[in-house]
């Protein structure tokens, strides 16, 4: 049995990371479908599926909780043995929920949620999406409704952004920053002095009202941030079990693929998370055997035009073969770097796309073949 199939059948969490546009959402959806096909209760957590994929899966924005994908989809995908829920993560909603849960009283929660700074948080702070994805995952790991959660990570420039996200957010909410903003007796002596300075500067620049909002925000969010950080640490602990969790890197056959793979693997291992392997998407290494055009294809008495056409075709085919060889070499290199316990797998480009049922079933099959 293929290693990825084993993961789909026995793991609890698979996280798909990768640079922008490489095929994370496609891979995550394919894996989720493969899980449902093997009889598991699967949840696909995604941040921003393409419009067509969202339509296919029937996921809408701003849903409060995961929704089952339409039954007709499961029937068409021969996946009725299991179940498939999808949820399009809304960072704001997840943050609001944490605020509700972690605030001392509903009134405090309501005040914080109405704060203008808070409302800007998801947009303002790099790492918020990644952080809330971890937070959502934390909740779903505790509740027994799903056998397998597939996490599709947010679009980002770099595959490592997702892993760095929580840390970047922690840095933003660094204790020293709180100290500067915390009003009155909660701040240290230095904090108070700086706070007075900031007060004067900020009220001068933005006006008193904005500064007060900032203070209120930092004051109220401090405790929540500590709780969120605790959850993130707990989630990370839960995610460190190599028996049930895998972090996959989805990559494309670009020149930087090997470098990305190297950085990703080290980062994942540095964080104490289980490395699951590489999915090389849109790779010619996954193609079917190709035939080189030759004279025998032309019959007994080919015309000059046919012979010249054939020569041109041969040159094209040679170029194509060279590209196939390159992708195969890349896959071989990734296989070696992945090591025995991990996956290195090539997905072809599906000519009709990978966002409708037919395409996604092909993705699911190729991933677990
Ligand atoms: N192997 C494939 N064959 C055909 N089309 C593909 C394949 N992989 C991905 N696609 C298509 O490429 C587009 C981008 O893929 P996808 O949305 O999965 O990338 P992503 O990494 O999630 O992007 P983002 O970083 O924006 O979230 C989609 O339209 C998808 O259907
Ligand atoms: Mg995506």
GROMACS .gro file of C-alpha atoms and ligand atoms in nm:
model
  401
    1UNK     CA    1   0.000   0.000   0.000
    2UNK     CA    2   0.130   0.347  -0.081
    3UNK     CA    3   0.253   0.553   0.211
    4UNK     CA    4   0.009   0.835   0.137
    5UNK     CA    5  -0.278   0.589   0.129
    6UNK     CA    6  -0.168   0.459   0.467
    7UNK     CA    7  -0.170   0.813   0.600
    8UNK     CA    8  -0.515   0.882   0.461
    9UNK     CA    9  -0.644   0.562   0.619
   10UNK     CA   10  -0.481   0.589   0.959
   11UNK     CA   11  -0.374   0.945   1.037
   12UNK     CA   12  -0.579   1.204   1.222
   13UNK     CA   13  -0.432   1.516   1.063
   14UNK     CA   14  -0.267   1.592   0.732
   15UNK     CA   15  -0.149   1.948   0.673
   16UNK     CA   16  -0.082   2.062   0.315
   17UNK     CA   17   0.175   2.341   0.296
   18UNK     CA   18   0.334   2.506  -0.004
   19UNK     CA   19   0.400   2.829  -0.187
   20UNK     CA   20   0.123   3.023  -0.359
   21UNK     CA   21  -0.071   2.850  -0.633
   22UNK     CA   22   0.121   2.520  -0.630
   23UNK     CA   23  -0.187   2.307  -0.567
   24UNK     CA   24  -0.232   2.293  -0.188
   25UNK     CA   25  -0.609   2.322  -0.201
   26UNK     CA   26  -0.630   2.068  -0.483
   27UNK     CA   27  -0.408   1.821  -0.297
   28UNK     CA   28  -0.595   1.875   0.031
   29UNK     CA   29  -0.929   1.819  -0.137
   30UNK     CA   30  -0.800   1.509  -0.317
   31UNK     CA   31  -0.674   1.365   0.012
   32UNK     CA   32  -1.001   1.446   0.187
   33UNK     CA   33  -1.190   1.269  -0.088
   34UNK     CA   34  -0.954   0.971  -0.069
   35UNK     CA   35  -1.024   0.954   0.305
   36UNK     CA   36  -1.399   0.953   0.252
   37UNK     CA   37  -1.360   0.689  -0.019
   38UNK     CA   38  -1.184   0.467   0.232
   39UNK     CA   39  -1.472   0.500   0.478
   40UNK     CA   40  -1.346   0.771   0.711
   41UNK     CA   41  -1.529   1.073   0.849
   42UNK     CA   42  -1.327   1.353   0.701
   43UNK     CA   43  -1.317   1.725   0.755
   44UNK     CA   44  -1.149   1.944   0.494
   45UNK     CA   45  -1.050   2.278   0.643
   46UNK     CA   46  -0.968   2.530   0.380
   47UNK     CA   47  -0.903   2.902   0.380
   48UNK     CA   48  -0.989   3.018   0.036
   49UNK     CA   49  -1.085   2.760  -0.224
   50UNK     CA   50  -1.122   2.874  -0.583
   51UNK     CA   51  -1.473   2.972  -0.678
   52UNK     CA   52  -1.525   2.661  -0.887
   53UNK     CA   53  -1.392   2.431  -0.619
   54UNK     CA   54  -1.611   2.602  -0.361
   55UNK     CA   55  -1.906   2.540  -0.590
   56UNK     CA   56  -1.811   2.177  -0.640
   57UNK     CA   57  -1.780   2.118  -0.267
   58UNK     CA   58  -2.075   2.337  -0.184
   59UNK     CA   59  -1.876   2.542   0.068
   60UNK     CA   60  -1.994   2.893   0.135
   61UNK     CA   61  -1.816   3.179   0.307
   62UNK     CA   62  -1.899   3.272   0.665
   63UNK     CA   63  -2.058   2.943   0.762
   64UNK     CA   64  -2.045   2.904   1.137
   65UNK     CA   65  -1.941   2.543   1.122
   66UNK     CA   66  -1.841   2.270   0.878
   67UNK     CA   67  -2.108   2.167   0.630
   68UNK     CA   68  -2.147   1.825   0.465
   69UNK     CA   69  -2.054   1.831   0.097
   70UNK     CA   70  -2.357   1.748  -0.119
   71UNK     CA   71  -2.447   1.381  -0.114
   72UNK     CA   72  -2.454   1.375  -0.495
   73UNK     CA   73  -2.084   1.463  -0.486
   74UNK     CA   74  -2.005   1.165  -0.262
   75UNK     CA   75  -2.212   0.935  -0.483
   76UNK     CA   76  -2.035   1.054  -0.798
   77UNK     CA   77  -1.698   1.016  -0.626
   78UNK     CA   78  -1.783   0.668  -0.492
   79UNK     CA   79  -1.714   0.800  -0.145
   80UNK     CA   80  -2.035   0.716   0.037
   81UNK     CA   81  -1.852   0.466   0.259
   82UNK     CA   82  -1.730   0.763   0.459
   83UNK     CA   83  -1.837   1.122   0.499
   84UNK     CA   84  -1.692   1.454   0.399
   85UNK     CA   85  -1.746   1.790   0.562
   86UNK     CA   86  -1.584   2.106   0.442
   87UNK     CA   87  -1.534   2.434   0.618
   88UNK     CA   88  -1.397   2.749   0.480
   89UNK     CA   89  -1.211   2.894   0.771
   90UNK     CA   90  -1.294   3.251   0.845
   91UNK     CA   91  -1.012   3.390   1.062
   92UNK     CA   92  -1.239   3.660   1.203
   93UNK     CA   93  -1.501   3.406   1.307
   94UNK     CA   94  -1.244   3.182   1.473
   95UNK     CA   95  -1.093   3.481   1.655
   96UNK     CA   96  -1.440   3.595   1.769
   97UNK     CA   97  -1.512   3.252   1.904
   98UNK     CA   98  -1.190   3.250   2.102
   99UNK     CA   99  -1.273   3.591   2.242
  100UNK     CA  100  -1.618   3.468   2.348
  101UNK     CA  101  -1.471   3.160   2.509
  102UNK     CA  102  -1.181   3.327   2.682
  103UNK     CA  103  -1.324   3.660   2.798
  104UNK     CA  104  -1.418   3.679   3.166
  105UNK     CA  105  -1.770   3.806   3.091
  106UNK     CA  106  -1.990   3.838   2.781
  107UNK     CA  107  -1.979   4.215   2.825
  108UNK     CA  108  -1.597   4.217   2.803
  109UNK     CA  109  -1.617   3.997   2.492
  110UNK     CA  110  -1.871   4.226   2.331
  111UNK     CA  111  -1.663   4.536   2.406
  112UNK     CA  112  -1.351   4.381   2.261
  113UNK     CA  113  -1.529   4.261   1.948
  114UNK     CA  114  -1.667   4.610   1.892
  115UNK     CA  115  -1.321   4.763   1.924
  116UNK     CA  116  -1.202   4.908   1.595
  117UNK     CA  117  -0.847   4.776   1.640
  118UNK     CA  118  -0.978   4.429   1.704
  119UNK     CA  119  -1.189   4.441   1.388
  120UNK     CA  120  -0.878   4.521   1.189
  121UNK     CA  121  -0.679   4.244   1.353
  122UNK     CA  122  -0.723   3.972   1.093
  123UNK     CA  123  -0.625   4.209   0.815
  124UNK     CA  124  -0.360   4.395   1.008
  125UNK     CA  125  -0.152   4.121   1.154
  126UNK     CA  126   0.062   3.891   0.947
  127UNK     CA  127   0.019   3.541   1.081
  128UNK     CA  128  -0.339   3.579   1.201
  129UNK     CA  129  -0.476   3.340   0.938
  130UNK     CA  130  -0.218   3.077   1.019
  131UNK     CA  131  -0.278   3.126   1.387
  132UNK     CA  132  -0.652   3.086   1.360
  133UNK     CA  133  -0.607   2.778   1.142
  134UNK     CA  134  -0.408   2.620   1.426
  135UNK     CA  135  -0.672   2.733   1.674
  136UNK     CA  136  -0.952   2.579   1.468
  137UNK     CA  137  -0.754   2.260   1.436
  138UNK     CA  138  -0.713   2.254   1.814
  139UNK     CA  139  -1.093   2.255   1.854
  140UNK     CA  140  -1.153   1.980   1.600
  141UNK     CA  141  -0.886   1.756   1.750
  142UNK     CA  142  -1.063   1.770   2.081
  143UNK     CA  143  -1.402   1.684   1.946
  144UNK     CA  144  -1.448   1.331   1.817
  145UNK     CA  145  -1.671   1.413   1.520
  146UNK     CA  146  -1.402   1.346   1.259
  147UNK     CA  147  -1.153   1.067   1.202
  148UNK     CA  148  -0.932   1.273   0.975
  149UNK     CA  149  -0.884   1.647   0.942
  150UNK     CA  150  -0.712   1.776   0.631
  151UNK     CA  151  -0.582   2.128   0.669
  152UNK     CA  152  -0.528   2.330   0.356
  153UNK     CA  153  -0.302   2.622   0.446
  154UNK     CA  154  -0.360   2.983   0.338
  155UNK     CA  155  -0.218   3.129   0.018
  156UNK     CA  156   0.127   3.269   0.089
  157UNK     CA  157   0.443   3.352  -0.094
  158UNK     CA  158   0.644   3.096   0.091
  159UNK     CA  159   0.580   2.742   0.212
  160UNK     CA  160   0.729   2.825   0.550
  161UNK     CA  161   0.490   3.111   0.619
  162UNK     CA  162   0.229   2.879   0.761
  163UNK     CA  163   0.472   2.728   1.008
  164UNK     CA  164   0.604   3.071   1.106
  165UNK     CA  165   0.261   3.229   1.139
  166UNK     CA  166   0.192   3.160   1.506
  167UNK     CA  167   0.538   3.282   1.601
  168UNK     CA  168   0.498   3.601   1.404
  169UNK     CA  169   0.175   3.667   1.584
  170UNK     CA  170   0.335   3.596   1.919
  171UNK     CA  171   0.604   3.845   1.830
  172UNK     CA  172   0.341   4.102   1.745
  173UNK     CA  173   0.180   4.050   2.080
  174UNK     CA  174   0.514   4.037   2.252
  175UNK     CA  175   0.494   4.121   2.623
  176UNK     CA  176   0.704   4.433   2.574
  177UNK     CA  177   0.454   4.576   2.330
  178UNK     CA  178   0.177   4.514   2.579
  179UNK     CA  179   0.382   4.687   2.843
  180UNK     CA  180   0.401   4.996   2.629
  181UNK     CA  181   0.032   5.013   2.573
  182UNK     CA  182  -0.103   4.891   2.902
  183UNK     CA  183  -0.268   5.169   3.095
  184UNK     CA  184  -0.200   5.271   3.455
  185UNK     CA  185  -0.083   5.043   3.729
  186UNK     CA  186  -0.057   4.725   3.518
  187UNK     CA  187   0.242   4.864   3.331
  188UNK     CA  188   0.592   4.863   3.475
  189UNK     CA  189   0.767   5.186   3.571
  190UNK     CA  190   0.945   5.199   3.235
  191UNK     CA  191   0.627   5.092   3.066
  192UNK     CA  192   0.441   5.375   3.237
  193UNK     CA  193   0.698   5.633   3.134
  194UNK     CA  194   0.694   5.507   2.777
  195UNK     CA  195   0.320   5.484   2.794
  196UNK     CA  196   0.296   5.850   2.886
  197UNK     CA  197   0.521   5.933   2.596
  198UNK     CA  198   0.320   5.719   2.361
  199UNK     CA  199   0.002   5.862   2.498
  200UNK     CA  200   0.114   6.212   2.412
  201UNK     CA  201   0.254   6.114   2.074
  202UNK     CA  202  -0.034   5.892   1.972
  203UNK     CA  203  -0.308   6.122   2.093
  204UNK     CA  204  -0.129   6.400   1.904
  205UNK     CA  205  -0.113   6.203   1.583
  206UNK     CA  206  -0.435   6.003   1.586
  207UNK     CA  207  -0.644   6.185   1.839
  208UNK     CA  208  -0.739   6.079   2.188
  209UNK     CA  209  -1.017   5.843   2.079
  210UNK     CA  210  -0.794   5.618   1.869
  211UNK     CA  211  -0.536   5.595   2.140
  212UNK     CA  212  -0.796   5.499   2.397
  213UNK     CA  213  -0.921   5.229   2.164
  214UNK     CA  214  -0.571   5.097   2.124
  215UNK     CA  215  -0.527   5.087   2.498
  216UNK     CA  216  -0.856   4.914   2.548
  217UNK     CA  217  -0.767   4.665   2.280
  218UNK     CA  218  -0.427   4.575   2.419
  219UNK     CA  219  -0.561   4.570   2.774
  220UNK     CA  220  -0.845   4.333   2.691
  221UNK     CA  221  -0.659   4.120   2.444
  222UNK     CA  222  -0.364   4.050   2.669
  223UNK     CA  223  -0.522   3.764   2.865
  224UNK     CA  224  -0.682   3.620   2.556
  225UNK     CA  225  -0.351   3.622   2.378
  226UNK     CA  226  -0.193   3.427   2.660
  227UNK     CA  227  -0.471   3.171   2.639
  228UNK     CA  228  -0.436   3.150   2.262
  229UNK     CA  229  -0.064   3.101   2.294
  230UNK     CA  230  -0.126   2.819   2.541
  231UNK     CA  231  -0.368   2.658   2.294
  232UNK     CA  232  -0.117   2.697   2.012
  233UNK     CA  233   0.145   2.520   2.220
  234UNK     CA  234  -0.099   2.242   2.303
  235UNK     CA  235  -0.198   2.210   1.939
  236UNK     CA  236   0.166   2.192   1.843
  237UNK     CA  237   0.214   1.918   2.100
  238UNK     CA  238  -0.079   1.723   1.959
  239UNK     CA  239   0.055   1.775   1.612
  240UNK     CA  240   0.392   1.632   1.704
  241UNK     CA  241   0.275   1.270   1.695
  242UNK     CA  242   0.430   1.111   1.387
  243UNK     CA  243   0.192   0.815   1.410
  244UNK     CA  244  -0.113   1.027   1.341
  245UNK     CA  245   0.000   1.355   1.187
  246UNK     CA  246   0.183   1.448   0.868
  247UNK     CA  247   0.297   1.779   0.725
  248UNK     CA  248   0.322   1.760   0.348
  249UNK     CA  249   0.491   2.003   0.115
  250UNK     CA  250   0.316   2.056  -0.216
  251UNK     CA  251   0.558   2.187  -0.473
  252UNK     CA  252   0.587   2.234  -0.847
  253UNK     CA  253   0.869   2.118  -1.072
  254UNK     CA  254   1.030   2.463  -1.058
  255UNK     CA  255   1.407   2.515  -1.021
  256UNK     CA  256   1.364   2.615  -0.657
  257UNK     CA  257   1.171   2.297  -0.568
  258UNK     CA  258   1.471   2.124  -0.411
  259UNK     CA  259   1.568   2.427  -0.207
  260UNK     CA  260   1.207   2.465  -0.088
  261UNK     CA  261   1.194   2.097   0.003
  262UNK     CA  262   1.514   2.124   0.202
  263UNK     CA  263   1.402   2.433   0.393
  264UNK     CA  264   1.058   2.291   0.460
  265UNK     CA  265   1.181   1.964   0.595
  266UNK     CA  266   1.423   2.133   0.831
  267UNK     CA  267   1.170   2.383   0.952
  268UNK     CA  268   0.910   2.116   1.023
  269UNK     CA  269   1.162   1.905   1.211
  270UNK     CA  270   1.294   2.208   1.401
  271UNK     CA  271   0.944   2.271   1.527
  272UNK     CA  272   0.918   1.909   1.638
  273UNK     CA  273   0.644   1.837   1.383
  274UNK     CA  274   0.622   1.516   1.179
  275UNK     CA  275   0.741   1.553   0.822
  276UNK     CA  276   0.514   1.359   0.583
  277UNK     CA  277   0.679   1.415   0.247
  278UNK     CA  278   0.656   1.592  -0.086
  279UNK     CA  279   0.384   1.611  -0.349
  280UNK     CA  280   0.531   1.727  -0.678
  281UNK     CA  281   0.232   1.872  -0.861
  282UNK     CA  282   0.192   1.925  -1.237
  283UNK     CA  283   0.487   1.699  -1.293
  284UNK     CA  284   0.572   1.526  -1.619
  285UNK     CA  285   0.728   1.249  -1.411
  286UNK     CA  286   0.374   1.124  -1.352
  287UNK     CA  287   0.292   1.105  -1.723
  288UNK     CA  288   0.220   0.791  -1.919
  289UNK     CA  289   0.483   0.628  -2.138
  290UNK     CA  290   0.549   0.840  -2.446
  291UNK     CA  291   0.612   0.728  -2.800
  292UNK     CA  292   0.884   0.883  -3.016
  293UNK     CA  293   0.746   0.960  -3.368
  294UNK     CA  294   0.933   0.758  -3.633
  295UNK     CA  295   0.926   0.668  -3.999
  296UNK     CA  296   0.720   0.354  -3.944
  297UNK     CA  297   0.425   0.576  -3.859
  298UNK     CA  298   0.414   0.722  -4.208
  299UNK     CA  299   0.330   0.417  -4.417
  300UNK     CA  300   0.514   0.297  -4.729
  301UNK     CA  301   0.532   0.608  -4.947
  302UNK     CA  302   0.535   0.921  -4.732
  303UNK     CA  303   0.527   1.259  -4.905
  304UNK     CA  304   0.809   1.511  -4.855
  305UNK     CA  305   0.572   1.724  -4.644
  306UNK     CA  306   0.496   1.427  -4.418
  307UNK     CA  307   0.865   1.349  -4.376
  308UNK     CA  308   0.945   1.709  -4.289
  309UNK     CA  309   0.644   1.722  -4.054
  310UNK     CA  310   0.767   1.409  -3.882
  311UNK     CA  311   1.114   1.559  -3.834
  312UNK     CA  312   0.958   1.863  -3.666
  313UNK     CA  313   0.743   1.643  -3.446
  314UNK     CA  314   1.053   1.448  -3.343
  315UNK     CA  315   1.225   1.766  -3.234
  316UNK     CA  316   0.919   1.858  -3.024
  317UNK     CA  317   0.906   1.509  -2.878
  318UNK     CA  318   1.276   1.525  -2.791
  319UNK     CA  319   1.221   1.850  -2.604
  320UNK     CA  320   0.926   1.697  -2.423
  321UNK     CA  321   1.130   1.391  -2.331
  322UNK     CA  322   1.409   1.605  -2.197
  323UNK     CA  323   1.153   1.782  -1.979
  324UNK     CA  324   1.018   1.445  -1.863
  325UNK     CA  325   1.371   1.335  -1.777
  326UNK     CA  326   1.425   1.651  -1.576
  327UNK     CA  327   1.103   1.600  -1.379
  328UNK     CA  328   1.192   1.237  -1.319
  329UNK     CA  329   1.534   1.336  -1.190
  330UNK     CA  330   1.368   1.591  -0.961
  331UNK     CA  331   1.125   1.329  -0.830
  332UNK     CA  332   1.414   1.087  -0.772
  333UNK     CA  333   1.599   1.355  -0.577
  334UNK     CA  334   1.289   1.435  -0.370
  335UNK     CA  335   1.235   1.064  -0.304
  336UNK     CA  336   1.585   1.037  -0.171
  337UNK     CA  337   1.545   1.346   0.045
  338UNK     CA  338   1.208   1.230   0.178
  339UNK     CA  339   1.364   0.914   0.320
  340UNK     CA  340   1.195   0.579   0.383
  341UNK     CA  341   0.911   0.686   0.616
  342UNK     CA  342   0.790   0.973   0.400
  343UNK     CA  343   0.621   1.028   0.066
  344UNK     CA  344   0.754   1.167  -0.259
  345UNK     CA  345   0.487   1.153  -0.521
  346UNK     CA  346   0.426   1.318  -0.856
  347UNK     CA  347   0.085   1.439  -0.972
  348UNK     CA  348   0.033   1.503  -1.342
  349UNK     CA  349  -0.140   1.806  -1.487
  350UNK     CA  350  -0.501   1.702  -1.540
  351UNK     CA  351  -0.596   1.838  -1.880
  352UNK     CA  352  -0.954   1.914  -1.780
  353UNK     CA  353  -0.852   2.081  -1.454
  354UNK     CA  354  -0.883   1.952  -1.102
  355UNK     CA  355  -1.177   2.138  -0.956
  356UNK     CA  356  -1.480   1.934  -1.063
  357UNK     CA  357  -1.583   1.591  -0.938
  358UNK     CA  358  -1.412   1.405  -1.221
  359UNK     CA  359  -1.087   1.596  -1.174
  360UNK     CA  360  -1.088   1.559  -0.797
  361UNK     CA  361  -1.149   1.185  -0.815
  362UNK     CA  362  -0.847   1.161  -1.044
  363UNK     CA  363  -0.643   1.363  -0.796
  364UNK     CA  364  -0.759   1.138  -0.511
  365UNK     CA  365  -0.672   0.825  -0.711
  366UNK     CA  366  -0.330   0.952  -0.817
  367UNK     CA  367  -0.244   1.054  -0.462
  368UNK     CA  368  -0.323   0.713  -0.316
  369UNK     CA  369  -0.242   0.484  -0.608
  370LIG     N1  370  -0.247   1.876  -1.117
  370LIG     C1  371  -0.331   1.969  -1.162
  370LIG     N2  372  -0.388   1.958  -1.284
  370LIG     C2  373  -0.472   2.053  -1.331
  370LIG     N3  374  -0.505   2.164  -1.264
  370LIG     C3  375  -0.450   2.182  -1.142
  370LIG     C4  376  -0.361   2.086  -1.083
  370LIG     N4  377  -0.324   2.130  -0.963
  370LIG     C5  378  -0.388   2.248  -0.945
  370LIG     N5  379  -0.463   2.279  -1.051
  370LIG     C6  380  -0.543   2.402  -1.069
  370LIG     O1  381  -0.456   2.512  -1.046
  370LIG     C7  382  -0.520   2.614  -0.972
  370LIG     C8  383  -0.442   2.641  -0.843
  370LIG     O2  384  -0.446   2.526  -0.762
  370LIG     P1  385  -0.479   2.535  -0.606
  370LIG     O3  386  -0.592   2.628  -0.581
  370LIG     O4  387  -0.492   2.397  -0.556
  370LIG     O5  388  -0.343   2.600  -0.555
  370LIG     P2  389  -0.312   2.657  -0.409
  370LIG     O6  390  -0.172   2.618  -0.377
  370LIG     O7  391  -0.416   2.615  -0.314
  370LIG     O8  392  -0.321   2.814  -0.435
  370LIG     P3  393  -0.324   2.930  -0.322
  370LIG     O9  394  -0.183   2.947  -0.276
  370LIG    O10  395  -0.377   3.048  -0.397
  370LIG    O11  396  -0.416   2.882  -0.214
  370LIG     C9  397  -0.664   2.566  -0.951
  370LIG    O12  398  -0.744   2.619  -1.052
  370LIG    C10  399  -0.653   2.415  -0.966
  370LIG    O13  400  -0.774   2.357  -1.013
  371LIG    MG1  401  -0.538   2.729  -0.182
   0.00000   0.00000   0.00000
